[in-house]
Short mmCIF file of C-alpha atoms in Angstrom, two decimals:
data_model
loop_
_atom_site.label_atom_id
_atom_site.label_comp_id
_atom_site.label_asym_id
_atom_site.label_seq_id
_atom_site.Cartn_x
_atom_site.Cartn_y
_atom_site.Cartn_z
CA ALA A 1389 0.00 0.00 0.00
CA GLY A 1390 1.12 3.56 -0.56
CA MET A 1391 0.20 6.95 0.84
CA ALA A 1392 -0.70 9.98 -1.25
CA GLY A 1393 1.91 11.95 0.66
CA ALA A 1394 5.53 10.81 0.66
CA PHE A 1395 7.22 10.26 3.99
CA LEU A 1396 10.68 10.19 5.52
CA LEU A 1397 11.36 8.16 8.66
CA GLU A 1398 14.61 8.75 10.56
CA ILE A 1399 15.25 5.97 13.07
CA ARG A 1400 17.89 6.13 15.82
CA ARG A 1401 19.08 2.72 16.94
CA GLY A 1402 20.84 4.01 20.05
CA THR A 1403 17.79 5.76 21.54
CA GLN A 1404 15.18 3.46 19.91
CA SER A 1405 13.30 6.54 18.68
CA ALA A 1406 12.12 7.85 15.33
CA LEU A 1407 11.23 11.11 13.60
CA LEU A 1408 8.44 10.92 11.01
CA VAL A 1409 7.98 13.57 8.31
CA ILE A 1410 4.94 13.29 5.99
CA ARG A 1411 5.30 15.32 2.81
CA TYR A 1412 2.62 16.77 0.58
CA ALA A 1413 2.95 19.12 -2.36
CA ALA A 1414 1.40 22.52 -1.58
CA ALA A 1415 -1.58 21.86 -3.86
CA GLU A 1416 -2.28 18.50 -2.18
CA LEU A 1417 -2.35 19.55 1.48
CA PRO A 1418 -5.39 18.02 3.25
CA SER A 1419 -8.05 20.56 4.13
CA ALA A 1420 -9.21 18.68 7.23
CA PRO A 1421 -7.11 17.95 10.35
CA VAL A 1422 -4.68 15.08 9.90
CA GLU A 1423 -4.53 12.11 12.29
CA VAL A 1424 -1.48 9.84 12.14
CA SER A 1425 -1.67 6.29 13.51
CA VAL A 1426 1.44 4.19 14.09
CA CYS A 1427 0.80 0.46 13.77
CA ALA A 1428 3.20 -2.43 14.24
CA ASP A 1429 4.15 -2.65 10.59
CA SER A 1430 2.49 0.30 8.86
CA LEU A 1431 1.55 3.96 9.06
CA GLU A 1432 -1.97 5.33 8.57
CA VAL A 1433 -2.94 8.92 7.86
CA ARG A 1434 -6.60 9.95 8.19
CA SER A 1435 -7.99 13.27 7.03
CA GLY A 1436 -11.72 13.86 6.77
CA GLY A 1437 -13.24 10.68 5.40
CA SER A 1438 -10.10 9.46 3.63
CA CYS A 1439 -7.46 7.09 4.97
CA ASP A 1440 -4.01 6.44 3.45
CA ALA A 1441 -1.69 3.65 4.59
CA ALA A 1442 1.93 2.71 3.92
CA ALA A 1443 3.57 -0.58 4.87
CA LEU A 1444 6.99 -0.43 6.51
CA PRO A 1445 9.91 -2.38 5.03
CA ALA A 1446 10.73 -5.83 6.33
CA GLY A 1447 12.65 -5.76 9.60
CA VAL A 1448 11.23 -2.43 10.81
CA ARG A 1449 8.49 -2.44 13.43
CA LEU A 1450 7.04 0.59 15.17
CA ALA A 1451 5.14 1.01 18.42
CA PRO A 1452 4.05 4.31 20.02
CA LEU A 1453 7.04 4.34 22.40
CA ILE A 1454 9.39 1.58 21.26
CA CYS A 1455 11.10 0.82 17.95
CA PHE A 1456 12.32 -2.72 17.20
CA LEU A 1457 14.90 -3.22 14.45
CA SER A 1458 16.40 -6.35 13.00
CA SER A 1459 20.15 -6.46 12.46
CA ILE A 1460 21.39 -4.91 9.20
CA ASP A 1461 24.58 -5.93 7.45
CA LEU A 1462 27.16 -3.21 6.88
CA VAL A 1463 27.61 -2.06 3.29
CA PHE A 1464 30.66 -3.31 1.38
CA SER A 1465 33.79 -1.29 2.19
CA SER A 1466 36.66 -1.79 -0.24
CA ARG A 1467 39.13 -0.75 2.48
CA GLU A 1468 37.96 -3.49 4.85
CA ASN A 1469 37.72 -6.14 2.15
CA LEU A 1470 41.20 -5.73 0.68
CA LYS A 1471 43.08 -8.86 1.68
CA PRO A 1472 46.59 -10.17 0.94
CA HIS A 1473 47.16 -12.93 -1.62
CA LYS A 1474 44.15 -12.06 -3.78
CA ASN A 1475 44.09 -10.52 -7.26
CA TYR A 1476 42.33 -7.16 -7.55
CA VAL A 1477 41.30 -4.79 -10.32
CA PHE A 1478 40.99 -1.03 -9.73
CA TYR A 1479 38.33 0.67 -11.89
CA CYS A 1480 37.64 4.35 -12.48
CA GLN A 1481 34.39 4.88 -10.61
CA SER A 1482 33.14 7.45 -13.11
CA CYS A 1483 33.51 5.49 -16.37
CA GLY A 1484 34.58 1.94 -15.47
CA ASP A 1485 37.96 2.08 -17.21
CA ILE A 1486 40.56 -0.28 -15.70
CA VAL A 1487 43.14 1.67 -13.71
CA VAL A 1488 45.12 -1.17 -12.08
CA LYS A 1489 44.80 -4.68 -13.52
CA ASP A 1490 45.31 -7.98 -11.71
CA ARG A 1491 47.46 -6.84 -8.79
CA LYS A 1492 48.11 -9.31 -5.98
CA PHE A 1493 49.17 -7.73 -2.70
CA LEU A 1494 51.37 -9.62 -0.28
CA ARG A 1495 50.89 -6.91 2.34
CA VAL A 1496 47.82 -4.71 3.01
CA LEU A 1497 48.73 -2.34 5.84
CA PRO A 1498 47.06 0.70 7.44
CA LEU A 1499 49.03 3.95 7.46
CA PRO A 1500 49.31 6.21 10.51
CA SER A 1501 47.54 9.57 10.44
CA GLU A 1502 48.85 12.05 7.88
CA ASN A 1503 50.24 14.27 10.65
CA TRP A 1504 52.02 11.38 12.42
CA SER A 1505 55.44 12.94 11.84
CA ASP A 1506 54.37 16.15 13.61
CA LEU A 1507 53.11 14.15 16.57
CA VAL A 1508 56.46 12.33 16.88
CA GLU A 1509 58.07 15.69 17.70
CA GLU A 1510 55.81 15.87 20.77
CA TRP A 1511 56.58 12.30 21.86
CA CYS A 1512 60.37 12.32 21.52
CA CYS A 1513 62.83 14.18 23.74
CA HIS A 1514 65.47 13.98 20.99
CA PRO A 1515 65.41 14.73 17.23
CA ASN A 1516 62.78 12.88 15.23
CA PRO A 1517 64.30 9.45 14.41
CA PHE A 1518 61.90 9.05 11.46
CA ALA A 1519 62.59 12.44 9.88
CA ARG A 1520 64.32 10.90 6.86
CA SER A 1521 62.07 7.84 6.64
CA THR A 1522 59.34 7.52 4.03
CA LEU A 1523 56.45 5.09 4.01
CA HIS A 1524 56.48 4.07 0.36
CA PRO A 1525 54.95 0.76 -0.75
CA GLN A 1526 56.89 -1.90 -2.63
CA HIS A 1527 55.38 -3.52 -5.73
CA ASP A 1528 53.38 -6.07 -3.71
CA ASP A 1529 52.19 -3.61 -1.05
CA CYS A 1530 48.95 -1.70 -0.59
CA PHE A 1531 48.95 0.94 2.15
CA LEU A 1532 45.61 2.25 3.43
CA GLY A 1533 45.21 5.90 4.41
CA ASP A 1534 42.15 7.70 5.77
CA THR A 1535 40.89 8.62 2.29
CA PHE A 1536 43.26 6.89 -0.12
CA PHE A 1537 45.16 3.80 -1.21
CA LEU A 1538 48.94 4.02 -1.65
CA LEU A 1539 50.39 1.74 -4.36
CA ASN A 1540 53.70 1.24 -6.08
CA SER A 1541 53.23 2.73 -9.53
CA GLY A 1542 54.98 -0.06 -11.45
CA ASN A 1543 54.11 0.45 -15.11
CA GLU A 1544 50.67 1.99 -14.62
CA SER A 1545 49.43 3.85 -17.68
CA HIS A 1546 47.70 6.55 -15.64
CA MET A 1547 50.95 8.12 -14.43
CA PRO A 1548 51.18 11.84 -15.36
CA GLU A 1549 53.17 12.56 -18.49
CA SER A 1550 54.89 15.60 -16.99
CA PRO A 1551 56.79 15.45 -13.67
CA LYS A 1552 55.42 18.91 -12.85
CA ASN A 1553 51.85 17.61 -12.98
CA THR A 1554 51.29 15.31 -10.01
CA ARG A 1555 47.61 14.60 -10.70
CA VAL A 1556 46.76 11.10 -11.93
CA ILE A 1557 44.03 11.28 -14.59
CA CYS A 1558 41.74 8.60 -16.05
CA LYS A 1559 42.75 8.14 -19.69
CA ARG A 1560 39.15 7.65 -20.81
CA CYS A 1561 37.03 10.25 -18.96
CA LYS A 1562 39.79 12.58 -17.65
CA THR A 1563 38.57 12.30 -14.05
CA VAL A 1564 41.19 12.95 -11.37
CA LEU A 1565 41.89 9.58 -9.73
CA GLY A 1566 44.71 10.58 -7.40
CA GLU A 1567 48.20 12.00 -7.39
CA THR A 1568 51.82 10.93 -7.44
CA VAL A 1569 53.58 10.90 -4.08
CA SER A 1570 57.01 10.06 -5.48
CA SER A 1571 58.53 8.72 -8.69
CA ASP A 1572 57.28 5.22 -7.87
CA THR A 1573 54.23 5.79 -5.61
CA ILE A 1574 50.64 6.69 -6.51
CA LYS A 1575 47.86 7.78 -4.19
CA TYR A 1576 44.36 6.76 -5.37
CA TYR A 1577 41.42 8.39 -3.57
CA VAL A 1578 38.64 6.15 -2.23
CA THR A 1579 36.02 8.39 -3.87
CA GLU A 1580 37.47 7.85 -7.35
CA VAL A 1581 38.12 4.10 -7.71
CA ILE A 1582 36.15 0.90 -7.23
CA ILE A 1583 38.18 -2.17 -6.23
CA GLN A 1584 36.95 -5.66 -7.04
CA VAL A 1585 38.45 -9.13 -7.13
CA SER A 1586 39.74 -10.07 -10.58
CA GLU A 1587 37.18 -12.78 -11.26
CA GLY A 1588 34.31 -10.35 -10.69
CA SER A 1589 32.83 -7.83 -13.10
CA PHE A 1590 32.58 -4.05 -12.82
CA SER A 1591 29.44 -2.95 -10.96
CA PRO A 1592 28.71 0.74 -11.58
CA ALA A 1593 27.01 2.94 -9.00
CA PRO A 1594 25.50 6.42 -9.40
CA ARG A 1595 28.19 8.98 -8.70
CA SER A 1596 26.47 10.89 -5.89
CA GLN A 1597 25.59 7.67 -4.06
CA PHE A 1598 29.18 6.46 -4.24
CA VAL A 1599 30.73 9.75 -3.10
CA GLN A 1600 28.49 10.21 -0.08
CA SER A 1601 28.82 6.54 0.86
CA MET A 1602 32.63 6.66 0.82
CA VAL A 1603 32.75 9.95 2.75
CA ALA A 1604 30.25 8.62 5.31
CA GLN A 1605 32.39 5.50 5.81
CA CYS A 1606 35.49 7.67 6.36
CA LEU A 1607 33.62 9.68 9.01
CA LEU A 1608 32.41 6.49 10.69
CA GLU A 1609 35.81 4.82 10.79
CA LEU A 1610 37.62 7.88 12.13
CA SER A 1611 34.99 8.77 14.71
CA SER A 1612 35.06 5.20 16.00
CA ALA A 1613 38.85 4.80 16.02
CA LYS A 1614 39.85 8.26 17.24
CA SER A 1615 36.75 9.75 18.91
CA THR A 1616 36.93 12.54 16.34
CA PHE A 1617 33.66 14.20 15.35
CA ARG A 1618 34.75 17.39 13.55
CA PHE A 1619 36.30 17.25 10.09
CA THR A 1620 37.57 19.61 7.43
CA ILE A 1621 37.08 18.56 3.80
CA LYS A 1622 40.12 19.75 1.87
CA GLY A 1623 40.91 19.66 -1.83
CA ASP A 1624 44.15 18.46 -3.39
CA ASN A 1625 44.88 22.16 -3.99
CA GLY A 1626 45.16 22.72 -0.23
CA LYS A 1627 41.91 24.71 0.07
CA THR A 1628 39.25 23.96 2.69
CA TYR A 1629 35.83 23.41 1.10
CA ILE A 1630 33.56 22.16 3.90
CA LEU A 1631 33.45 21.93 7.70
CA ILE A 1632 31.60 18.84 8.93
CA TRP A 1633 30.42 17.99 12.43
CA LEU A 1634 29.23 14.39 12.88
CA LEU A 1635 26.07 14.27 15.00
CA ASN A 1636 25.23 10.57 15.00
CA SER A 1637 25.96 7.38 13.11
CA ASP A 1638 23.17 5.07 14.29
CA THR A 1639 20.42 6.40 12.04
CA LEU A 1640 18.24 4.24 9.81
CA LEU A 1641 16.35 6.22 7.16
CA VAL A 1642 13.17 4.95 5.55
CA GLU A 1643 11.88 7.03 2.64
CA SER A 1644 8.70 6.57 0.62
CA LEU A 1645 7.85 8.24 -2.64
CA GLY A 1646 4.15 8.18 -1.97
CA SER A 1647 1.60 7.64 -4.73
CA SER A 1648 1.20 11.28 -5.76
CA SER A 1649 3.34 13.81 -7.54
CA SER A 1650 4.83 14.99 -4.24
CA HIS A 1651 7.99 12.93 -4.85
CA SER A 1652 8.88 15.25 -7.72
CA VAL A 1653 9.39 17.98 -5.13
CA PHE A 1654 10.84 16.07 -2.14
CA THR A 1655 13.32 13.23 -2.16
CA LEU A 1656 16.30 12.80 0.10
CA PHE A 1657 18.15 10.44 -2.27
CA GLY A 1658 16.71 11.48 -5.60
CA ASP A 1659 19.12 9.54 -7.81
CA ILE A 1660 18.12 6.26 -6.13
CA PHE A 1661 14.42 6.62 -6.88
CA MET A 1662 14.61 6.07 -10.62
CA PRO A 1663 11.67 5.11 -12.86
CA GLY A 1664 10.67 1.52 -12.13
CA SER A 1665 12.42 1.43 -8.75
CA ALA A 1666 10.76 0.34 -5.52
CA PRO A 1667 8.46 2.94 -3.92
CA MET A 1668 10.35 2.74 -0.63
CA GLY A 1669 14.01 2.66 0.38
CA THR A 1670 15.93 1.97 3.61
CA TRP A 1671 19.48 3.13 4.33
CA ASN A 1672 22.00 3.25 7.13
CA ALA A 1673 22.92 6.90 7.52
CA VAL A 1674 25.02 9.39 9.43
CA LYS A 1675 23.66 12.81 10.38
CA VAL A 1676 26.05 15.73 10.03
CA LEU A 1677 26.13 19.48 10.40
CA TYR A 1678 28.16 21.31 7.79
CA GLN A 1679 29.35 24.74 6.73
CA PRO A 1680 30.55 25.60 3.19
CA CYS A 1681 33.86 27.43 2.99
CA ILE A 1682 34.04 28.35 -0.72
CA LYS A 1683 34.45 32.00 -1.73
CA CYS A 1684 35.83 32.86 1.74
CA ARG A 1685 32.61 31.90 3.51
CA ASN A 1686 33.02 31.07 7.22
CA LYS A 1687 36.72 31.94 7.01
CA ASP A 1688 37.10 32.75 10.72
CA LEU A 1689 35.50 29.46 11.74
CA ALA A 1690 37.60 27.54 9.20
CA ASP A 1691 40.77 29.15 10.55
CA ALA A 1692 39.81 28.24 14.11
CA TRP A 1693 39.18 24.62 13.11
CA GLU A 1694 42.45 24.52 11.20
CA ASN A 1695 44.37 25.19 14.42
CA ASP A 1696 42.27 22.83 16.57
CA MET A 1697 43.89 19.44 17.28
CA GLY A 1698 40.43 17.93 17.76
CA VAL A 1699 39.56 18.51 14.08
CA HIS A 1700 40.62 15.87 11.55
CA PRO A 1701 41.36 16.87 7.92
CA LEU A 1702 40.10 14.71 5.05
CA LYS A 1703 41.62 15.26 1.61
CA PHE A 1704 39.92 14.56 -1.73
CA PRO A 1705 40.25 15.87 -5.30
CA SER A 1706 38.98 19.44 -5.46
CA GLU A 1707 36.30 18.48 -7.99
CA THR A 1708 34.99 15.83 -5.60
CA CYS A 1709 34.83 18.37 -2.77
CA LEU A 1710 32.57 20.53 -4.95
CA GLU A 1711 30.45 17.47 -5.82
CA LEU A 1712 30.08 16.71 -2.11
CA LEU A 1713 29.05 20.29 -1.41
CA VAL A 1714 26.29 20.03 -4.03
CA ILE A 1715 25.14 16.68 -2.57
CA LEU A 1716 24.98 18.21 0.91
CA GLY A 1717 23.00 21.20 -0.35
CA LEU A 1718 20.45 19.06 -2.21
CA SER A 1719 19.95 16.87 0.84
CA THR A 1720 19.39 19.88 3.09
CA ALA A 1721 16.88 21.34 0.63
CA SER A 1722 14.91 18.08 0.69
CA LEU A 1723 14.34 18.32 4.46
CA PRO A 1724 11.44 20.29 5.98
CA PRO A 1725 12.53 23.90 6.75
CA SER A 1726 12.36 23.31 10.50
CA LEU A 1727 14.93 20.50 10.24
CA ARG A 1728 17.47 22.15 7.95
CA CYS A 1729 19.60 24.15 10.42
CA MET A 1730 21.05 23.91 13.90
CA ASN A 1731 22.52 27.20 15.09
CA SER A 1732 24.60 28.38 12.11
CA PHE A 1733 25.15 24.87 10.70
CA GLN A 1734 23.07 23.09 8.09
CA VAL A 1735 21.80 19.55 8.65
CA ARG A 1736 22.47 16.66 6.29
CA ASN A 1737 21.73 12.93 6.31
CA SER A 1738 24.30 10.92 4.35
CA TYR A 1739 23.62 7.26 3.68
CA TYR A 1740 26.22 4.52 3.59
#
């Protein structure tokens, strides 16, 4: 069953609570008072003599005061699934062109934080013993950073032609995939490549879904490992594009298109609801506050965060930072006006 009005349900696992937003286009607003009933597995909206109902997805049950959720598997994370002694293919996420073909890694190792060398100065009472050391992978190594993979370049065809240009570009679609770290080391950003085992086939994903999913996973991993909840999104040009404050990571979002034209005005994840798709979707999500920093906006706040040790920087290609800013803005615009801001920050739900 479907309701005339679309709805968005934001479920918090930690508090076992939910926020329900029922959406109508302006021309479709009910003239009579609206009564909402929450049943075990459905929602009912009564107005005048009419009654609309919408069934909840499998695994979600609602009661007036308690929410029961079944366990949900975490989405695939290429960082977590990279294992030694397996053959992998790296694809350009934008066009599917093969970037790295049939590489078997003998070692898959996490890197320390990007500012680890600065922290050593605080730990040691003598000159930094690692000052002249570099963490460069050998041919059979894959090093994992917060937002990137570090590989030995070998004979990769995506190496820049000029030593002055450090950006690594996809030969087919000209998307920035990463950058050279040294003459034999390439950094590939997690937002630009899809990694799959060699015997598999390339599985494309809409660009905006992939970007927000990868960024959300970075926020989750860092907040869990380091108790860090504030982040700066920086481009490979050194500029700060966005300030992000992670509010929670235990949200389950349920969104319905409804049976009317209201979904043409409101959708939180518009590129998922394509023609012929299911009328309802369910996603794990993180809720964030954010501030844009382009064109010198929020410069004082950005400067303060830059000098705050509790803020963690995340680096991506500059073009991807702008993509993320557009994604954040569209998501905020899809929320009801009363839910869009908190103090001077804007609110955003990002699924993963």
